[in-house]
Amino acid sequence: MKLSFFASLLLIITFSNSFAQKDINIEGIVIEQGTNIPLEYATVVVKTKADNKIITGGITDTKGKFKVEVPAGTYIISVEYISYKTKTFPEQTLTQNTNLGTINLALDEESLDEVMVVAERTTVEIKLDKKVYNIGKDLTTAGGTVSDALNNVPSVTVDVEGAISLRGNENVRILINGKPSAMAGFGDSNILSQLPAEAIERVEVITSPSARYDAEGTAGILNIILRQKETLGFNGSVTLTAGNPDNAGVSAALNYRTKNYNLFSNFGWRYSNAPGKTFIDVNYFDEIEDGIIDEPEYRRIRERKNEDRLNRNYNTNLGMEYFLNESSSLTGSFFYNFGNDADVSLNSSERFNNNNNNNNNIIVENTLRRERETEKDNNYQIAINYQKQFGEDRDHKLTADFQYENGNEEGYTYLNEDYIFTDQEDPELFQIEQEFTDEKQKEFLFQADYVLPLGKDSRFEAGYRGSFENSNTDYELLQEDLDSGEFLLNEDVSNIFDYTENVNALYSQYGTKFGRFSFLLGLRLEHTQLKGKIESQTEDVTDNELDFDKNYLGLFPTVNLIYNLDKEDSDIEESITLGFNRRINRPRGRYVNPFPSRSSRTNIWQGNPDLNPAFSSTFDLGYLKRWEKFTLTSSIYYQYETDAFERVQENTGTQTTDGIDIIRTIPINLSSNQRIGTEIGAMYSPAKWLRLNSSFNFFQFETEGEFNGIDYSAKNTSWFARFSSKVTLPLAIDWQTSAFYRGPRQEAQTDVDGIFSLDLAFSKEILNNKATIALNVRDLFNSRKYVATTTTDFFQRYNEYQRRQRQINASFTYRFNQKLNKRERSGRNGNGGDDIDFEG
């Protein structure tokens, strides 16, 4: 017999008066088998052995704990929970206080017959090495992408170009379900801007990663956990999206589960055409060398660029989990992504010079540049996972993973520029240019992890990870011969760059809990090999730049501590956490390729083969307090980074055919980078119809170092804040508002203005809660623009860039045969670090 929560209360009231003298306590903790999630409102029933009569009962609290009192005697004790198998202790002779320990309840698959709704509330869980944000119904990202959803996660920002930052630091490692993945775009975030936001179940913000994680990423790790269905039968959901500017998409999640296997799949197709605008205003200064003044060809160049970015993307993820027996399973999955982009831009360039009155606003030339760029991406990933659990303790386990990823990106750019007018009598015509890029990437991943519980409250872990990645980039630049009209290969910049990154790692860590105090200590040993080889069309490059092989051996310790301040009988959760970790930032292939690639005729990117990895040490002190309706999180952090990367711009000393200086951007190792900051987050639900969520992050960073005789040291403070509210209106319509502001900041050569954006969304459940219709407006005031001023010794440049204009989306989601996992309905807000969750 299974008893509801109200029946349990009745039991307690009925029998509390029957036994005035109770001198035996029965206590324990109830968790879900396999996930260690505490089960709130589980029912504990105590019956007499002799006549099977119910004597007393109780329920578990938010942490899964229970305590009941009985007289000395022999009893049958059962622990029950809707949709789970009952756990029975058939004959317990009690003469003193008894602790039943941790009780694991397994899902009762035959009883899962209730309708599921996605968790309404976004909640946070504080664990030893991370914060876990369970993504609720975020209406503003309906019909959006994973990048859009990440931009609403505290501590995380996504800039106008799609770059992801954690606490203002772009060197963040992106994982999918705990592993590097082709879904994350081979180390960058391109594909994340194409996957649907509805695929996310939760995001783990890991600012103090344990030793189990790869040491890459000085800012930390964002681990994106995708939704998975665990219920019997065929179930799924389909979402249709349409928007303006042009945005259309279809995504589906389908799942079929039996007792022996689970088939899962995700499909998505997206079409978008996003207009963008750029305005650049550059003023050039005189250059003085050896007392000689060198005046620029033009005093000022002003550019206005309009572009249309057409994106057509398809992705699919197919997989099967097979349960070999009750203690082991084998999972295989296949992910495929195809993207076909076509960008068209028109750039009007006005050039100014002085007149006799020294006025630099006299226009002397106007040109129109046309760029057509196409890009095709083909990425796929094959993954196999094996998991073996030992004995009745599900925490004792061995897992093994294999992944193979293959990616191919083909890019083509056509550039043509013509005069609108010029004051030159016989101007030299512009060359038509064609740029070809063919990049192939492959990666193998091998990983094994072993977890050994040591008693009730301790755990030892050890493992190995090997990651072997190779990328081959074939870059060609063809330029028109103005005399013959033929296209000739520019041998000075065309090249084939082969880059390899091999990382082998061993780790071990130990964690334990005694009383209110828990700690996790770990050590990771990593060997990194970075190899680069260039096949060039010219021999005017030194051997050191053509072939390099660098090896690094590093130790990466981690320390994570947590102290629970709350009392066992209190409804308030309160804890303090302290973390320390050492991390590495390895240069990607583009950062070390010494051959220049052209973003325009006047701006080039050039890698630096002498670039070394950067290393950082970070301290993080956190505090959590959770009341019934209010949750407060806060932290103070400090990071010191050596050989930090910095992108600097300098004059190459060469000019275009019409006399414009060519500017080079190159990454360098600065001597150090210090960063200190604080962040505060608050979640408040004063009523069922109102939910408020806000966060604030303030940080100061200081860099020191010089390059080519120029001091690039800088010190700056910046901040960002976000606020969201969700209100339930009459007719059960949900209204959500999300606001974001990032304060101004300074870099080595650039001052960046603040950015503000506001999103609105409305949604309503229809068709007996089987479907949802939603309407959202992202960037309501069309204010999400990058505005910056760069100042060097030879120019000052004002840049205003808007990658995506205000977007309006409507979406329709239909769900069928989806089941309720009872733990989602119980209203749990997550643990406050009271349990030992040492998994990375």
PDB file of N, CA and C in Angstrom, residues 328-407:
ATOM      1  N   SER A 328      24.959  -2.674 -14.664  1.00  0.00           N
ATOM      2  CA  SER A 328      25.820  -2.167 -15.727  1.00  0.00           C
ATOM      3  C   SER A 328      24.989  -1.792 -16.954  1.00  0.00           C
ATOM      4  N   SER A 329      25.519  -0.842 -17.711  1.00  0.00           N
ATOM      5  CA  SER A 329      24.826  -0.388 -18.909  1.00  0.00           C
ATOM      6  C   SER A 329      25.846   0.063 -19.951  1.00  0.00           C
ATOM      7  N   LEU A 330      25.415   0.041 -21.206  1.00  0.00           N
ATOM      8  CA  LEU A 330      26.243   0.469 -22.329  1.00  0.00           C
ATOM      9  C   LEU A 330      25.429   1.466 -23.148  1.00  0.00           C
ATOM     10  N   THR A 331      26.016   2.643 -23.428  1.00  0.00           N
ATOM     11  CA  THR A 331      25.324   3.699 -24.155  1.00  0.00           C
ATOM     12  C   THR A 331      26.142   4.106 -25.367  1.00  0.00           C
ATOM     13  N   GLY A 332      25.472   4.189 -26.507  1.00  0.00           N
ATOM     14  CA  GLY A 332      26.114   4.676 -27.719  1.00  0.00           C
ATOM     15  C   GLY A 332      25.300   5.811 -28.320  1.00  0.00           C
ATOM     16  N   SER A 333      25.972   6.825 -28.878  1.00  0.00           N
ATOM     17  CA  SER A 333      25.246   7.960 -29.468  1.00  0.00           C
ATOM     18  C   SER A 333      25.998   8.477 -30.678  1.00  0.00           C
ATOM     19  N   PHE A 334      25.226   9.120 -31.559  1.00  0.00           N
ATOM     20  CA  PHE A 334      25.776   9.702 -32.782  1.00  0.00           C
ATOM     21  C   PHE A 334      25.195  11.107 -32.929  1.00  0.00           C
ATOM     22  N   PHE A 335      26.073  12.084 -33.054  1.00  0.00           N
ATOM     23  CA  PHE A 335      25.650  13.469 -33.238  1.00  0.00           C
ATOM     24  C   PHE A 335      26.141  13.960 -34.588  1.00  0.00           C
ATOM     25  N   TYR A 336      25.251  14.676 -35.306  1.00  0.00           N
ATOM     26  CA  TYR A 336      25.618  15.219 -36.616  1.00  0.00           C
ATOM     27  C   TYR A 336      25.102  16.644 -36.726  1.00  0.00           C
ATOM     28  N   ASN A 337      25.934  17.519 -37.263  1.00  0.00           N
ATOM     29  CA  ASN A 337      25.544  18.908 -37.490  1.00  0.00           C
ATOM     30  C   ASN A 337      25.994  19.335 -38.877  1.00  0.00           C
ATOM     31  N   PHE A 338      25.061  19.954 -39.615  1.00  0.00           N
ATOM     32  CA  PHE A 338      25.381  20.510 -40.926  1.00  0.00           C
ATOM     33  C   PHE A 338      24.940  21.967 -40.957  1.00  0.00           C
ATOM     34  N   GLY A 339      25.846  22.840 -41.336  1.00  0.00           N
ATOM     35  CA  GLY A 339      25.532  24.258 -41.437  1.00  0.00           C
ATOM     36  C   GLY A 339      25.912  24.799 -42.794  1.00  0.00           C
ATOM     37  N   ASN A 340      25.056  25.645 -43.327  1.00  0.00           N
ATOM     38  CA  ASN A 340      25.309  26.266 -44.632  1.00  0.00           C
ATOM     39  C   ASN A 340      25.003  27.756 -44.493  1.00  0.00           C
ATOM     40  N   ASP A 341      26.050  28.567 -44.393  1.00  0.00           N
ATOM     41  CA  ASP A 341      25.898  29.999 -44.179  1.00  0.00           C
ATOM     42  C   ASP A 341      26.267  30.774 -45.440  1.00  0.00           C
ATOM     43  N   ALA A 342      25.589  31.881 -45.631  1.00  0.00           N
ATOM     44  CA  ALA A 342      25.887  32.767 -46.754  1.00  0.00           C
ATOM     45  C   ALA A 342      25.717  34.204 -46.276  1.00  0.00           C
ATOM     46  N   ASP A 343      26.815  34.951 -46.222  1.00  0.00           N
ATOM     47  CA  ASP A 343      26.794  36.342 -45.766  1.00  0.00           C
ATOM     48  C   ASP A 343      27.079  37.274 -46.941  1.00  0.00           C
ATOM     49  N   VAL A 344      26.311  38.353 -47.001  1.00  0.00           N
ATOM     50  CA  VAL A 344      26.515  39.387 -48.021  1.00  0.00           C
ATOM     51  C   VAL A 344      26.604  40.728 -47.307  1.00  0.00           C
ATOM     52  N   SER A 345      27.632  41.505 -47.624  1.00  0.00           N
ATOM     53  CA  SER A 345      27.782  42.806 -46.973  1.00  0.00           C
ATOM     54  C   SER A 345      28.207  43.861 -47.985  1.00  0.00           C
ATOM     55  N   LEU A 346      27.764  45.084 -47.732  1.00  0.00           N
ATOM     56  CA  LEU A 346      28.134  46.257 -48.514  1.00  0.00           C
ATOM     57  C   LEU A 346      28.781  47.254 -47.565  1.00  0.00           C
ATOM     58  N   ASN A 347      29.984  47.707 -47.933  1.00  0.00           N
ATOM     59  CA  ASN A 347      30.741  48.600 -47.067  1.00  0.00           C
ATOM     60  C   ASN A 347      31.083  49.872 -47.830  1.00  0.00           C
ATOM     61  N   SER A 348      30.475  50.979 -47.387  1.00  0.00           N
ATOM     62  CA  SER A 348      30.772  52.277 -48.000  1.00  0.00           C
ATOM     63  C   SER A 348      31.879  52.944 -47.193  1.00  0.00           C
ATOM     64  N   SER A 349      32.963  53.309 -47.881  1.00  0.00           N
ATOM     65  CA  SER A 349      34.130  53.884 -47.212  1.00  0.00           C
ATOM     66  C   SER A 349      34.375  55.295 -47.732  1.00  0.00           C
ATOM     67  N   GLU A 350      34.407  56.255 -46.803  1.00  0.00           N
ATOM     68  CA  GLU A 350      34.680  57.657 -47.135  1.00  0.00           C
ATOM     69  C   GLU A 350      36.038  58.042 -46.565  1.00  0.00           C
ATOM     70  N   ARG A 351      36.874  58.681 -47.404  1.00  0.00           N
ATOM     71  CA  ARG A 351      38.232  59.043 -46.993  1.00  0.00           C
ATOM     72  C   ARG A 351      38.391  60.552 -47.026  1.00  0.00           C
ATOM     73  N   PHE A 352      39.014  61.059 -45.967  1.00  0.00           N
ATOM     74  CA  PHE A 352      39.114  62.500 -45.768  1.00  0.00           C
ATOM     75  C   PHE A 352      40.578  62.905 -45.660  1.00  0.00           C
ATOM     76  N   ASN A 353      40.837  64.176 -46.013  1.00  0.00           N
ATOM     77  CA  ASN A 353      42.162  64.749 -45.859  1.00  0.00           C
ATOM     78  C   ASN A 353      42.064  66.182 -45.378  1.00  0.00           C
ATOM     79  N   ASN A 354      43.218  66.747 -45.005  1.00  0.00           N
ATOM     80  CA  ASN A 354      43.250  68.140 -44.578  1.00  0.00           C
ATOM     81  C   ASN A 354      43.073  69.072 -45.765  1.00  0.00           C
ATOM     82  N   ASN A 355      42.571  70.279 -45.462  1.00  0.00           N
ATOM     83  CA  ASN A 355      42.664  71.360 -46.440  1.00  0.00           C
ATOM     84  C   ASN A 355      43.596  72.423 -45.878  1.00  0.00           C
ATOM     85  N   ASN A 356      43.660  73.573 -46.511  1.00  0.00           N
ATOM     86  CA  ASN A 356      44.595  74.607 -46.055  1.00  0.00           C
ATOM     87  C   ASN A 356      44.267  75.111 -44.657  1.00  0.00           C
ATOM     88  N   ASN A 357      43.011  74.954 -44.230  1.00  0.00           N
ATOM     89  CA  ASN A 357      42.605  75.383 -42.891  1.00  0.00           C
ATOM     90  C   ASN A 357      42.777  74.269 -41.854  1.00  0.00           C
ATOM     91  N   ASN A 358      43.486  73.225 -42.254  1.00  0.00           N
ATOM     92  CA  ASN A 358      43.770  72.091 -41.367  1.00  0.00           C
ATOM     93  C   ASN A 358      42.494  71.412 -40.877  1.00  0.00           C
ATOM     94  N   ASN A 359      41.524  71.348 -41.756  1.00  0.00           N
ATOM     95  CA  ASN A 359      40.257  70.682 -41.438  1.00  0.00           C
ATOM     96  C   ASN A 359      40.278  69.297 -42.068  1.00  0.00           C
ATOM     97  N   ASN A 360      40.097  68.271 -41.255  1.00  0.00           N
ATOM     98  CA  ASN A 360      40.198  66.907 -41.777  1.00  0.00           C
ATOM     99  C   ASN A 360      38.837  66.342 -42.170  1.00  0.00           C
ATOM    100  N   ASN A 361      37.873  67.201 -42.462  1.00  0.00           N
ATOM    101  CA  ASN A 361      36.542  66.751 -42.851  1.00  0.00           C
ATOM    102  C   ASN A 361      36.259  66.968 -44.335  1.00  0.00           C
ATOM    103  N   ILE A 362      37.274  67.120 -45.120  1.00  0.00           N
ATOM    104  CA  ILE A 362      37.114  67.272 -46.568  1.00  0.00           C
ATOM    105  C   ILE A 362      37.222  65.894 -47.208  1.00  0.00           C
ATOM    106  N   ILE A 363      36.104  65.425 -47.778  1.00  0.00           N
ATOM    107  CA  ILE A 363      36.105  64.100 -48.371  1.00  0.00           C
ATOM    108  C   ILE A 363      36.802  64.131 -49.717  1.00  0.00           C
ATOM    109  N   VAL A 364      37.719  63.170 -49.913  1.00  0.00           N
ATOM    110  CA  VAL A 364      38.480  63.124 -51.151  1.00  0.00           C
ATOM    111  C   VAL A 364      38.214  61.848 -51.941  1.00  0.00           C
ATOM    112  N   GLU A 365      37.550  60.883 -51.286  1.00  0.00           N
ATOM    113  CA  GLU A 365      37.338  59.622 -51.993  1.00  0.00           C
ATOM    114  C   GLU A 365      36.212  58.835 -51.326  1.00  0.00           C
ATOM    115  N   ASN A 366      35.444  58.146 -52.140  1.00  0.00           N
ATOM    116  CA  ASN A 366      34.367  57.292 -51.644  1.00  0.00           C
ATOM    117  C   ASN A 366      34.365  56.004 -52.459  1.00  0.00           C
ATOM    118  N   THR A 367      34.411  54.866 -51.758  1.00  0.00           N
ATOM    119  CA  THR A 367      34.401  53.570 -52.444  1.00  0.00           C
ATOM    120  C   THR A 367      33.299  52.686 -51.863  1.00  0.00           C
ATOM    121  N   LEU A 368      32.935  51.670 -52.624  1.00  0.00           N
ATOM    122  CA  LEU A 368      31.938  50.695 -52.175  1.00  0.00           C
ATOM    123  C   LEU A 368      32.539  49.302 -52.318  1.00  0.00           C
ATOM    124  N   ARG A 369      32.627  48.610 -51.181  1.00  0.00           N
ATOM    125  CA  ARG A 369      33.196  47.262 -51.185  1.00  0.00           C
ATOM    126  C   ARG A 369      32.073  46.252 -50.990  1.00  0.00           C
ATOM    127  N   ARG A 370      32.087  45.193 -51.811  1.00  0.00           N
ATOM    128  CA  ARG A 370      31.105  44.112 -51.732  1.00  0.00           C
ATOM    129  C   ARG A 370      31.814  42.832 -51.301  1.00  0.00           C
ATOM    130  N   GLU A 371      31.233  42.195 -50.295  1.00  0.00           N
ATOM    131  CA  GLU A 371      31.797  40.934 -49.807  1.00  0.00           C
ATOM    132  C   GLU A 371      30.716  39.863 -49.815  1.00  0.00           C
ATOM    133  N   ARG A 372      31.049  38.732 -50.371  1.00  0.00           N
ATOM    134  CA  ARG A 372      30.176  37.564 -50.336  1.00  0.00           C
ATOM    135  C   ARG A 372      30.958  36.417 -49.698  1.00  0.00           C
ATOM    136  N   GLU A 373      30.394  35.906 -48.644  1.00  0.00           N
ATOM    137  CA  GLU A 373      31.089  34.848 -47.895  1.00  0.00           C
ATOM    138  C   GLU A 373      30.160  33.655 -47.691  1.00  0.00           C
ATOM    139  N   THR A 374      30.646  32.481 -48.015  1.00  0.00           N
ATOM    140  CA  THR A 374      29.885  31.252 -47.774  1.00  0.00           C
ATOM    141  C   THR A 374      30.714  30.325 -46.884  1.00  0.00           C
ATOM    142  N   GLU A 375      30.005  29.554 -46.093  1.00  0.00           N
ATOM    143  CA  GLU A 375      30.679  28.619 -45.201  1.00  0.00           C
ATOM    144  C   GLU A 375      29.815  27.380 -45.024  1.00  0.00           C
ATOM    145  N   LYS A 376      30.423  26.225 -45.184  1.00  0.00           N
ATOM    146  CA  LYS A 376      29.740  24.955 -44.978  1.00  0.00           C
ATOM    147  C   LYS A 376      30.464  24.186 -43.887  1.00  0.00           C
ATOM    148  N   ASP A 377      29.662  23.711 -42.921  1.00  0.00           N
ATOM    149  CA  ASP A 377      30.206  22.951 -41.796  1.00  0.00           C
ATOM    150  C   ASP A 377      29.589  21.569 -41.757  1.00  0.00           C
ATOM    151  N   ASN A 378      30.426  20.569 -41.611  1.00  0.00           N
ATOM    152  CA  ASN A 378      29.987  19.193 -41.402  1.00  0.00           C
ATOM    153  C   ASN A 378      30.708  18.656 -40.178  1.00  0.00           C
ATOM    154  N   ASN A 379      29.967  18.363 -39.127  1.00  0.00           N
ATOM    155  CA  ASN A 379      30.555  17.840 -37.903  1.00  0.00           C
ATOM    156  C   ASN A 379      29.783  16.609 -37.456  1.00  0.00           C
ATOM    157  N   TYR A 380      30.501  15.595 -37.018  1.00  0.00           N
ATOM    158  CA  TYR A 380      29.820  14.458 -36.407  1.00  0.00           C
ATOM    159  C   TYR A 380      30.655  13.913 -35.251  1.00  0.00           C
ATOM    160  N   GLN A 381      29.972  13.245 -34.352  1.00  0.00           N
ATOM    161  CA  GLN A 381      30.607  12.691 -33.162  1.00  0.00           C
ATOM    162  C   GLN A 381      30.008  11.326 -32.855  1.00  0.00           C
ATOM    163  N   ILE A 382      30.874  10.373 -32.547  1.00  0.00           N
ATOM    164  CA  ILE A 382      30.464   9.042 -32.103  1.00  0.00           C
ATOM    165  C   ILE A 382      30.939   8.864 -30.670  1.00  0.00           C
ATOM    166  N   ALA A 383      30.038   8.480 -29.781  1.00  0.00           N
ATOM    167  CA  ALA A 383      30.395   8.340 -28.363  1.00  0.00           C
ATOM    168  C   ALA A 383      29.881   7.012 -27.828  1.00  0.00           C
ATOM    169  N   ILE A 384      30.702   6.365 -27.003  1.00  0.00           N
ATOM    170  CA  ILE A 384      30.339   5.111 -26.335  1.00  0.00           C
ATOM    171  C   ILE A 384      30.675   5.240 -24.857  1.00  0.00           C
ATOM    172  N   ASN A 385      29.733   4.855 -24.009  1.00  0.00           N
ATOM    173  CA  ASN A 385      29.929   4.916 -22.565  1.00  0.00           C
ATOM    174  C   ASN A 385      29.567   3.570 -21.938  1.00  0.00           C
ATOM    175  N   TYR A 386      30.419   3.115 -21.040  1.00  0.00           N
ATOM    176  CA  TYR A 386      30.150   1.889 -20.277  1.00  0.00           C
ATOM    177  C   TYR A 386      30.177   2.245 -18.801  1.00  0.00           C
ATOM    178  N   GLN A 387      29.189   1.752 -18.063  1.00  0.00           N
ATOM    179  CA  GLN A 387      29.128   2.017 -16.623  1.00  0.00           C
ATOM    180  C   GLN A 387      28.842   0.729 -15.874  1.00  0.00           C
ATOM    181  N   LYS A 388      29.639   0.500 -14.836  1.00  0.00           N
ATOM    182  CA  LYS A 388      29.486  -0.691 -14.003  1.00  0.00           C
ATOM    183  C   LYS A 388      29.400  -0.262 -12.546  1.00  0.00           C
ATOM    184  N   GLN A 389      28.352  -0.698 -11.870  1.00  0.00           N
ATOM    185  CA  GLN A 389      28.187  -0.433 -10.452  1.00  0.00           C
ATOM    186  C   GLN A 389      28.411  -1.714  -9.669  1.00  0.00           C
ATOM    187  N   PHE A 390      29.024  -1.574  -8.484  1.00  0.00           N
ATOM    188  CA  PHE A 390      29.416  -2.740  -7.699  1.00  0.00           C
ATOM    189  C   PHE A 390      28.598  -2.811  -6.422  1.00  0.00           C
ATOM    190  N   GLY A 391      28.092  -4.002  -6.136  1.00  0.00           N
ATOM    191  CA  GLY A 391      27.369  -4.212  -4.892  1.00  0.00           C
ATOM    192  C   GLY A 391      26.098  -3.397  -4.815  1.00  0.00           C
ATOM    193  N   GLU A 392      25.574  -3.294  -3.603  1.00  0.00           N
ATOM    194  CA  GLU A 392      24.345  -2.537  -3.396  1.00  0.00           C
ATOM    195  C   GLU A 392      24.605  -1.038  -3.349  1.00  0.00           C
ATOM    196  N   ASP A 393      25.842  -0.648  -3.078  1.00  0.00           N
ATOM    197  CA  ASP A 393      26.177   0.769  -3.013  1.00  0.00           C
ATOM    198  C   ASP A 393      26.401   1.295  -4.420  1.00  0.00           C
ATOM    199  N   ARG A 394      25.443   2.042  -4.940  1.00  0.00           N
ATOM    200  CA  ARG A 394      25.522   2.526  -6.314  1.00  0.00           C
ATOM    201  C   ARG A 394      26.620   3.549  -6.514  1.00  0.00           C
ATOM    202  N   ASP A 395      27.212   4.054  -5.421  1.00  0.00           N
ATOM    203  CA  ASP A 395      28.298   5.012  -5.560  1.00  0.00           C
ATOM    204  C   ASP A 395      29.615   4.333  -5.927  1.00  0.00           C
ATOM    205  N   HIS A 396      29.700   3.025  -5.734  1.00  0.00           N
ATOM    206  CA  HIS A 396      30.906   2.295  -6.091  1.00  0.00           C
ATOM    207  C   HIS A 396      30.798   1.897  -7.567  1.00  0.00           C
ATOM    208  N   LYS A 397      31.546   2.558  -8.426  1.00  0.00           N
ATOM    209  CA  LYS A 397      31.328   2.338  -9.849  1.00  0.00           C
ATOM    210  C   LYS A 397      32.584   2.624 -10.673  1.00  0.00           C
ATOM    211  N   LEU A 398      32.551   2.101 -11.885  1.00  0.00           N
ATOM    212  CA  LEU A 398      33.580   2.313 -12.894  1.00  0.00           C
ATOM    213  C   LEU A 398      32.900   2.764 -14.178  1.00  0.00           C
ATOM    214  N   THR A 399      33.398   3.821 -14.774  1.00  0.00           N
ATOM    215  CA  THR A 399      32.868   4.283 -16.056  1.00  0.00           C
ATOM    216  C   THR A 399      34.008   4.407 -17.047  1.00  0.00           C
ATOM    217  N   ALA A 400      33.706   4.113 -18.303  1.00  0.00           N
ATOM    218  CA  ALA A 400      34.680   4.234 -19.383  1.00  0.00           C
ATOM    219  C   ALA A 400      34.004   4.907 -20.577  1.00  0.00           C
ATOM    220  N   ASP A 401      34.715   5.849 -21.203  1.00  0.00           N
ATOM    221  CA  ASP A 401      34.161   6.618 -22.318  1.00  0.00           C
ATOM    222  C   ASP A 401      35.124   6.635 -23.490  1.00  0.00           C
ATOM    223  N   PHE A 402      34.527   6.596 -24.676  1.00  0.00           N
ATOM    224  CA  PHE A 402      35.277   6.794 -25.916  1.00  0.00           C
ATOM    225  C   PHE A 402      34.495   7.738 -26.805  1.00  0.00           C
ATOM    226  N   GLN A 403      35.177   8.716 -27.383  1.00  0.00           N
ATOM    227  CA  GLN A 403      34.557   9.642 -28.321  1.00  0.00           C
ATOM    228  C   GLN A 403      35.463   9.854 -29.531  1.00  0.00           C
ATOM    229  N   TYR A 404      34.832   9.907 -30.679  1.00  0.00           N
ATOM    230  CA  TYR A 404      35.539  10.295 -31.891  1.00  0.00           C
ATOM    231  C   TYR A 404      34.757  11.419 -32.547  1.00  0.00           C
ATOM    232  N   GLU A 405      35.457  12.491 -32.881  1.00  0.00           N
ATOM    233  CA  GLU A 405      34.817  13.643 -33.497  1.00  0.00           C
ATOM    234  C   GLU A 405      35.537  13.988 -34.800  1.00  0.00           C
ATOM    235  N   ASN A 406      34.743  14.373 -35.779  1.00  0.00           N
ATOM    236  CA  ASN A 406      35.294  14.741 -37.079  1.00  0.00           C
ATOM    237  C   ASN A 406      34.556  15.970 -37.580  1.00  0.00           C
ATOM    238  N   GLY A 407      35.302  16.975 -37.985  1.00  0.00           N
ATOM    239  CA  GLY A 407      34.686  18.207 -38.481  1.00  0.00           C
ATOM    240  C   GLY A 407      35.368  18.705 -39.724  1.00  0.00           C
TER     241      GLY A 407
END
